[in-house]
Short mmCIF file of C-alpha atoms and ligand atoms in Angstrom, two decimals:
data_model
loop_
_atom_site.label_atom_id
_atom_site.label_comp_id
_atom_site.label_asym_id
_atom_site.label_seq_id
_atom_site.Cartn_x
_atom_site.Cartn_y
_atom_site.Cartn_z
CA MET I 1 45.63 23.55 97.61
CA THR I 2 43.09 26.38 97.33
CA ALA I 3 39.70 25.73 98.90
CA ALA I 4 36.66 25.56 96.61
CA PRO I 5 34.81 28.90 96.51
CA VAL I 6 31.90 29.25 98.92
CA ARG I 7 28.64 29.41 96.94
CA PHE I 8 26.06 32.07 97.77
CA GLY I 9 22.39 32.40 96.84
CA ILE I 10 21.20 36.00 97.20
CA ILE I 11 17.54 36.75 97.83
CA GLY I 12 16.81 40.35 96.89
CA THR I 13 17.79 42.59 93.99
CA GLY I 14 18.21 46.10 95.48
CA PHE I 15 21.10 48.17 96.85
CA MET I 16 21.98 45.78 99.68
CA ALA I 17 21.93 42.77 97.33
CA GLN I 18 24.47 44.55 95.10
CA VAL I 19 26.71 45.33 98.08
CA HIS I 20 26.50 41.67 99.18
CA ALA I 21 27.30 40.46 95.65
CA HIS I 22 30.45 42.61 95.43
CA ALA I 23 31.53 41.39 98.86
CA VAL I 24 30.98 37.73 97.94
CA ARG I 25 33.33 38.15 94.99
CA ALA I 26 35.88 40.15 96.96
CA SER I 27 36.01 37.38 99.56
CA GLY I 28 36.63 34.72 96.91
CA GLY I 29 33.08 33.35 96.76
CA VAL I 30 30.64 32.97 93.91
CA VAL I 31 27.00 33.95 93.54
CA THR I 32 25.38 30.86 92.09
CA TRP I 33 21.73 31.95 92.34
CA VAL I 34 19.60 35.03 92.78
CA ALA I 35 15.91 35.21 93.68
CA GLY I 36 13.76 38.33 93.47
CA SER I 37 10.19 39.41 94.11
CA SER I 38 9.35 37.69 90.79
CA PRO I 39 11.23 35.37 88.41
CA ALA I 40 11.46 38.31 85.96
CA ARG I 41 13.15 40.54 88.60
CA ALA I 42 15.60 37.76 89.35
CA GLU I 43 16.41 37.41 85.62
CA GLN I 44 16.95 41.18 85.30
CA ALA I 45 19.22 41.31 88.37
CA ALA I 46 21.30 38.23 87.63
CA GLY I 47 23.91 40.11 85.55
CA LEU I 48 24.25 42.95 88.05
CA LEU I 49 24.74 40.50 90.92
CA TYR I 50 27.14 38.24 88.95
CA ALA I 51 24.69 35.39 89.57
CA GLY I 52 24.96 32.16 87.61
CA ARG I 53 21.22 31.47 87.64
CA ALA I 54 17.94 33.23 88.36
CA ALA I 55 15.59 31.27 90.62
CA GLY I 56 11.91 30.88 89.91
CA SER I 57 11.19 30.95 93.63
CA VAL I 58 12.84 31.31 97.03
CA GLU I 59 12.22 27.60 97.60
CA GLU I 60 14.25 26.75 94.49
CA LEU I 61 17.15 28.91 95.72
CA VAL I 62 17.30 27.65 99.31
CA THR I 63 17.13 24.00 98.25
CA ALA I 64 19.65 24.29 95.38
CA PRO I 65 22.55 21.88 95.99
CA ASP I 66 25.07 24.47 94.77
CA VAL I 67 24.19 27.01 97.48
CA ASP I 68 26.21 26.89 100.73
CA VAL I 69 25.08 30.25 102.16
CA VAL I 70 21.79 32.07 101.68
CA SER I 71 22.04 35.85 101.81
CA ILE I 72 18.76 37.63 102.60
CA CYS I 73 18.40 41.23 101.37
CA THR I 74 14.63 41.58 101.19
CA PRO I 75 12.12 43.89 102.90
CA ASN I 76 12.19 43.28 106.66
CA HIS I 77 8.95 41.28 107.07
CA LEU I 78 10.40 38.53 104.85
CA HIS I 79 13.60 38.06 106.87
CA HIS I 80 12.15 35.64 109.40
CA PRO I 81 10.31 33.27 107.03
CA MET I 82 13.15 33.25 104.51
CA ALA I 83 15.88 32.70 107.09
CA GLU I 84 13.80 29.90 108.58
CA ALA I 85 13.35 28.27 105.15
CA ALA I 86 17.11 28.48 104.51
CA LEU I 87 17.98 26.97 107.91
CA VAL I 88 15.44 24.17 107.41
CA ALA I 89 17.14 23.46 104.07
CA GLY I 90 20.44 23.15 105.99
CA LYS I 91 22.05 26.32 104.64
CA HIS I 92 24.25 28.83 106.43
CA VAL I 93 22.53 32.23 106.49
CA VAL I 94 23.46 35.88 106.39
CA CYS I 95 20.36 37.97 107.01
CA GLU I 96 20.08 41.74 106.78
CA LYS I 97 18.90 43.56 109.88
CA PRO I 98 16.43 43.62 111.50
CA LEU I 99 16.70 39.85 111.81
CA ALA I 100 12.96 39.76 112.59
CA LEU I 101 10.19 42.20 113.40
CA ASN I 102 9.95 41.11 117.03
CA PRO I 103 12.25 39.49 119.63
CA ALA I 104 10.33 36.17 119.69
CA ASP I 105 10.92 35.56 115.97
CA ALA I 106 14.54 36.69 116.21
CA GLU I 107 15.08 34.32 119.14
CA HIS I 108 13.52 31.47 117.19
CA LEU I 109 16.03 32.01 114.37
CA ALA I 110 19.00 32.37 116.73
CA VAL I 111 18.11 29.13 118.53
CA THR I 112 17.35 27.22 115.31
CA ALA I 113 20.66 28.23 113.71
CA ARG I 114 22.65 27.46 116.86
CA ASP I 115 21.01 24.05 117.35
CA ALA I 116 21.58 23.13 113.70
CA GLY I 117 25.25 24.17 113.93
CA LEU I 118 24.86 26.47 110.92
CA VAL I 119 26.82 29.69 110.46
CA ASN I 120 24.55 32.66 111.01
CA ALA I 121 25.38 36.33 110.62
CA VAL I 122 23.78 39.77 110.58
CA PRO I 123 25.74 42.53 108.79
CA PHE I 124 26.50 44.97 111.59
CA VAL I 125 29.32 45.92 109.27
CA TYR I 126 30.53 49.12 110.89
CA ARG I 127 32.41 46.77 113.21
CA PHE I 128 34.73 46.14 110.27
CA TYR I 129 36.31 49.59 110.07
CA PRO I 130 39.94 49.20 111.18
CA THR I 131 39.67 52.43 113.20
CA VAL I 132 36.64 51.02 115.04
CA ARG I 133 38.62 47.88 115.89
CA GLU I 134 41.47 50.13 117.03
CA ALA I 135 39.16 51.92 119.47
CA ARG I 136 37.95 48.53 120.72
CA GLU I 137 41.50 47.29 121.29
CA ARG I 138 42.63 50.43 123.10
CA ILE I 139 39.50 50.51 125.29
CA GLY I 140 39.85 46.76 125.96
CA ARG I 141 43.40 47.17 127.26
CA GLY I 142 42.25 49.92 129.64
CA ASP I 143 43.56 53.07 127.93
CA ALA I 144 40.28 54.94 128.45
CA GLY I 145 40.17 54.45 132.21
CA GLU I 146 36.56 54.09 133.33
CA LEU I 147 34.17 54.70 130.44
CA TRP I 148 31.28 56.65 131.92
CA MET I 149 29.63 58.63 129.09
CA LEU I 150 28.76 56.98 125.77
CA HIS I 151 27.12 59.19 123.19
CA GLY I 152 26.61 59.81 119.52
CA SER I 153 24.19 59.90 116.66
CA TYR I 154 23.24 58.29 113.40
CA LEU I 155 21.73 60.80 110.98
CA GLN I 156 20.60 60.40 107.37
CA ASP I 157 18.52 62.48 104.95
CA TRP I 158 17.17 60.06 102.39
CA LEU I 159 13.63 60.49 103.83
CA ALA I 160 13.90 64.27 104.24
CA SER I 161 11.34 65.12 101.56
CA PRO I 162 7.65 64.47 102.33
CA GLY I 163 7.49 63.01 98.81
CA ALA I 164 10.02 60.35 99.75
CA THR I 165 8.63 57.01 100.75
CA ASN I 166 9.70 53.39 100.75
CA TRP I 167 8.62 50.00 102.02
CA ARG I 168 10.53 50.77 105.25
CA VAL I 169 7.92 53.45 106.09
CA ASP I 170 5.13 50.85 106.15
CA PRO I 171 4.96 49.06 109.54
CA VAL I 172 3.66 45.87 107.92
CA ARG I 173 6.74 45.47 105.70
CA GLY I 174 9.27 47.49 107.70
CA GLY I 175 8.21 46.73 111.25
CA PRO I 176 6.90 48.82 114.15
CA SER I 177 10.10 50.87 114.35
CA ARG I 178 11.66 52.46 111.27
CA ALA I 179 14.56 54.85 111.94
CA PHE I 180 15.68 53.11 115.12
CA ALA I 181 15.34 49.55 113.78
CA ASP I 182 17.06 50.53 110.52
CA ILE I 183 20.01 52.58 111.77
CA GLY I 184 19.76 53.08 115.55
CA VAL I 185 20.54 49.40 116.03
CA HIS I 186 23.84 49.85 114.15
CA TRP I 187 24.90 52.49 116.67
CA CYS I 188 23.88 50.38 119.68
CA ASP I 189 25.62 47.31 118.27
CA LEU I 190 28.78 49.33 117.66
CA MET I 191 28.71 50.83 121.15
CA GLU I 192 28.35 47.43 122.81
CA PHE I 193 30.96 45.86 120.52
CA VAL I 194 33.58 48.57 121.04
CA THR I 195 33.11 49.27 124.74
CA GLY I 196 32.03 45.85 126.05
CA HIS I 197 29.22 47.63 127.94
CA ARG I 198 25.67 46.27 127.61
CA ILE I 199 22.60 48.47 127.70
CA VAL I 200 20.41 47.50 130.67
CA SER I 201 17.69 50.14 130.51
CA VAL I 202 16.45 52.75 128.07
CA THR I 203 14.08 55.64 127.83
CA ALA I 204 13.20 56.85 124.37
CA MET I 205 11.23 59.47 122.54
CA THR I 206 10.30 58.98 118.91
CA SER I 207 9.04 61.64 116.53
CA ARG I 208 8.10 62.41 112.96
CA ALA I 209 9.04 65.27 110.66
CA HIS I 210 6.25 64.33 108.26
CA GLU I 211 2.83 62.97 109.22
CA ALA I 212 2.10 62.01 105.60
CA ARG I 213 4.36 60.82 102.80
CA GLY I 214 4.41 59.95 99.13
CA GLU I 215 2.40 61.22 96.17
CA SER I 216 -0.88 60.09 97.69
CA GLY I 217 -0.05 61.68 101.07
CA GLU I 218 -0.50 58.47 102.99
CA SER I 219 -0.35 58.90 106.75
CA VAL I 220 2.80 57.60 108.42
CA ALA I 221 2.90 55.42 111.53
CA THR I 222 6.65 54.83 111.95
CA GLU I 223 9.20 57.30 113.38
CA ASP I 224 11.50 59.60 111.40
CA GLY I 225 13.75 59.93 114.41
CA ALA I 226 14.40 58.82 117.97
CA ALA I 227 16.20 60.18 121.01
CA LEU I 228 17.42 57.63 123.47
CA LEU I 229 18.94 57.75 126.95
CA PHE I 230 20.41 54.55 128.33
CA ARG I 231 22.29 53.00 131.23
CA THR I 232 24.80 50.17 130.95
CA ASP I 233 25.66 47.15 133.07
CA ARG I 234 28.97 48.79 134.02
CA GLY I 235 27.37 51.95 135.35
CA ALA I 236 27.86 54.22 132.34
CA GLY I 237 25.17 56.48 130.94
CA GLY I 238 24.67 57.63 127.42
CA SER I 239 22.51 58.96 124.66
CA VAL I 240 22.01 58.50 120.95
CA LEU I 241 20.03 60.53 118.42
CA VAL I 242 18.76 58.83 115.30
CA SER I 243 17.20 60.55 112.29
CA GLN I 244 16.40 59.92 108.66
CA VAL I 245 15.31 63.54 108.11
CA SER I 246 18.49 65.55 108.76
CA PRO I 247 19.31 67.38 105.49
CA GLY I 248 22.91 66.99 104.44
CA ARG I 249 23.59 64.09 106.77
CA LYS I 250 24.01 61.22 104.36
CA ASN I 251 25.19 58.40 106.55
CA ALA I 252 26.51 60.25 109.57
CA LEU I 253 27.11 57.64 112.23
CA SER I 254 29.39 58.96 114.94
CA PHE I 255 30.28 58.00 118.47
CA SER I 256 32.18 59.46 121.38
CA PHE I 257 33.08 57.06 124.17
CA ASP I 258 34.37 59.11 127.06
CA GLY I 259 36.51 57.62 129.80
CA THR I 260 38.24 59.17 132.77
CA GLN I 261 41.57 59.03 130.89
CA ALA I 262 40.71 59.18 127.20
CA THR I 263 37.89 59.80 124.74
CA TYR I 264 37.45 57.83 121.51
CA ARG I 265 35.63 59.54 118.68
CA PHE I 266 34.74 57.98 115.30
CA ASP I 267 32.81 59.36 112.32
CA GLN I 268 31.61 56.90 109.65
CA GLU I 269 31.91 59.54 106.91
CA GLN I 270 35.60 60.09 107.81
CA PRO I 271 36.55 56.55 108.75
CA GLU I 272 40.25 56.78 107.98
CA THR I 273 40.99 58.31 111.37
CA LEU I 274 40.14 57.75 115.01
CA TRP I 275 40.30 60.74 117.33
CA VAL I 276 41.69 60.01 120.76
CA GLY I 277 41.14 62.84 123.20
CA GLY I 278 43.50 63.24 126.16
CA ILE I 279 43.69 65.63 129.08
CA GLU I 280 46.99 67.18 127.96
CA ALA I 281 47.01 66.42 124.25
CA ASP I 282 44.91 64.73 121.60
CA LEU I 283 45.91 62.17 119.02
CA VAL I 284 44.62 61.42 115.54
CA VAL I 285 45.20 57.74 114.76
CA ARG I 286 45.45 57.08 111.04
CA ARG I 287 44.26 53.82 109.43
CA ASP I 288 47.78 52.70 108.79
CA PRO I 289 48.27 48.93 108.71
CA GLU I 290 51.89 49.49 109.74
CA HIS I 291 50.92 51.09 113.04
CA LEU I 292 47.53 49.79 114.10
CA THR I 293 47.22 47.09 116.75
CA PRO I 294 47.23 43.63 115.07
CA ALA I 295 43.51 43.03 115.67
CA ALA I 296 42.69 46.28 113.84
CA GLY I 297 45.45 45.96 111.26
CA ARG I 298 43.91 42.66 110.09
CA HIS I 299 41.07 44.72 108.58
CA ALA I 300 43.30 47.32 106.92
CA VAL I 301 43.56 45.88 103.43
CA LEU I 302 45.07 48.95 101.73
CA PRO I 303 48.10 51.05 102.63
CA ALA I 304 47.56 54.29 104.57
CA GLY I 305 46.38 57.18 102.40
CA HIS I 306 44.37 54.88 100.11
CA PRO I 307 40.93 55.23 101.66
CA GLN I 308 38.85 52.24 102.69
CA GLY I 309 35.10 52.57 103.08
CA TYR I 310 31.65 51.09 103.41
CA GLN I 311 32.03 48.37 100.77
CA ASP I 312 35.34 47.31 102.35
CA CYS I 313 33.48 46.72 105.61
CA PHE I 314 31.14 44.35 103.80
CA ASN I 315 34.11 42.69 102.12
CA GLY I 316 35.71 42.13 105.53
CA PHE I 317 32.45 40.86 106.97
CA PHE I 318 32.04 38.36 104.10
CA ALA I 319 35.67 37.29 104.43
CA ASP I 320 35.09 36.41 108.09
CA LEU I 321 31.75 34.79 107.27
CA THR I 322 33.46 32.65 104.65
CA ALA I 323 36.15 31.68 107.18
CA ALA I 324 33.38 30.66 109.61
CA VAL I 325 31.76 28.50 106.91
CA ARG I 326 35.15 26.79 106.55
CA GLY I 327 35.16 26.13 110.29
CA GLU I 328 37.57 28.90 111.33
CA GLU I 329 36.77 31.21 114.25
CA ARG I 330 37.03 34.93 113.65
CA ASP I 331 36.67 37.48 116.40
CA GLY I 332 33.86 39.97 115.99
CA LEU I 333 31.61 38.32 113.38
CA PRO I 334 28.10 39.59 114.21
CA THR I 335 25.69 36.66 114.53
CA PHE I 336 21.96 36.03 114.93
CA ALA I 337 22.55 36.45 118.69
CA ASP I 338 23.49 40.06 117.91
CA GLY I 339 20.44 40.34 115.66
CA LEU I 340 18.32 39.12 118.58
CA ARG I 341 19.99 41.66 120.85
CA ALA I 342 19.06 44.43 118.38
CA ALA I 343 15.46 43.19 118.25
CA ARG I 344 15.29 43.38 122.05
CA VAL I 345 16.75 46.90 122.16
CA THR I 346 14.26 47.96 119.46
CA ALA I 347 11.33 46.47 121.39
CA ALA I 348 12.46 48.36 124.51
CA VAL I 349 12.69 51.62 122.52
CA VAL I 350 9.20 51.13 121.09
CA ALA I 351 7.78 50.28 124.53
CA SER I 352 9.49 53.23 126.21
CA ALA I 353 8.36 55.67 123.54
CA ALA I 354 4.77 54.44 123.95
CA THR I 355 4.74 54.67 127.75
CA GLY I 356 7.20 57.48 128.45
CA THR I 357 8.99 55.32 131.03
CA TRP I 358 12.36 53.64 131.50
CA VAL I 359 12.28 50.06 130.20
CA ASP I 360 14.67 47.34 131.40
CA LEU I 361 16.22 45.06 128.84
CA ALA I 362 16.13 41.30 129.05
CA GLU I 363 19.42 39.57 128.13
C1 SOE T 1 19.28 52.82 104.88
O1 SOE T 1 18.93 53.59 105.99
C2 SOE T 1 20.59 52.04 105.09
O2 SOE T 1 20.85 51.39 103.86
C3 SOE T 1 20.49 51.01 106.21
O3 SOE T 1 19.47 50.07 105.98
C4 SOE T 1 21.84 50.33 106.37
O4 SOE T 1 21.79 49.40 107.42
C5 SOE T 1 22.90 51.38 106.64
O5 SOE T 1 24.16 50.75 106.72
C6 SOE T 1 22.93 52.41 105.56
O6 SOE T 1 21.63 52.95 105.39
#
C-alpha cells in the first residue's frame, strides 16, 4: 500500500519557495496551500508553486487541516513568529535559515519543537551532495588521519553592484549579520557535519565593499563579507572567507579539510567530484552510485555522468524530511538544533567583529 502524500503549506513566494515546491513534488508530497505577503501575492504564486489553494493569511495556512508540514521561505525576521505559530498549531516545520535573528529565539523554537515531538528541519542542503557524504564517510572511518586544518570559502556576486539591494541588506528584516548569516553558516554547518569537529572559539572581521546601496543610496549597516579564524574541540584550526561581492563567484562554496594522511576538497559549483589529496598520489572520486560508500550512494539518484545539483540536494532533503514525518529516522537531516547552532556561531562572529577579540562558543 502506498502512503498518503505528505501535505505541505508553503509561506513565501520567491526563489526559495519555488525550490521547496519542486522538492515537495519530487519527494512525493503535495503543496496544498501557499501564503504570501498579501492574499493577491499568494493567488499569483499558487500556479508556480503547484499549490491547491492560496491562503488569505498565515493563520489560515498554519491551521488548515490539510497541512502536515509548514515550509517557511519568508524574509528572516518572520521566521521565528511564523515557525512558532506553525508549532502551536501542531504542524511539523521546515524553516529557512537563519532560524531566528538571535540565539534566544532560535533556542525557543528548538525547545518548543522538541517538546511537542514535531519534526523540525532547517535546509542546510549542501549536506545532501553525495560527494559531501562520501567525504564524511571517509573521514569518519579515519582515512584522513588527524584533521588539523579546515579551510575554505563561500563567495557570491549577487550584491556586487552598489545598485543591488534586497531585504537581506536591512538589519531589521535580514538580521544583524548578512553575508555570514546567509551563507557563512552553510559553510560552518558543512564543516561540522563532514568532519565531526565543533567550533569552540572564533575571531572574525567583517567588512563592506559598498557603504551605500540602491537607487536612493541608503547607507548599509550589514557586512558584504567576513573573514573568520576558528578553533575546534578536537584541536584543529581553520579559516573561512565569506563574500557576496566577489564578481564571477556565483555560488562558490568550497572546503578543504586537511588531515595528516589525506585532504578532502569539495567545490559546490563542481559537485560531481570529490578531490582526495594524498602524499604520493591524488584521487578524484566521481559521483558514481556504483562505487560510492552506501551512505553516500543513497543520495546519488542518477547514474554517473548525469549531473546532479542544487535542486537535487533539496529533493534529497525533502525526501528525508518526509521520511521523518512518517516516523522513520534518517541520518543527517539538519534540524532546529542545527539552526540554533548556526545562530550561536553567527552571534559569536558579530560579537568578535565588534570587539576584535576571540569569542568562545556556548554549546
Ligand atoms: C542567497 O545568498 C542564497 O540564496 C542563500 O540564501 C542560500 O542559502 C544559498 O544556498 C544560495 O544563496
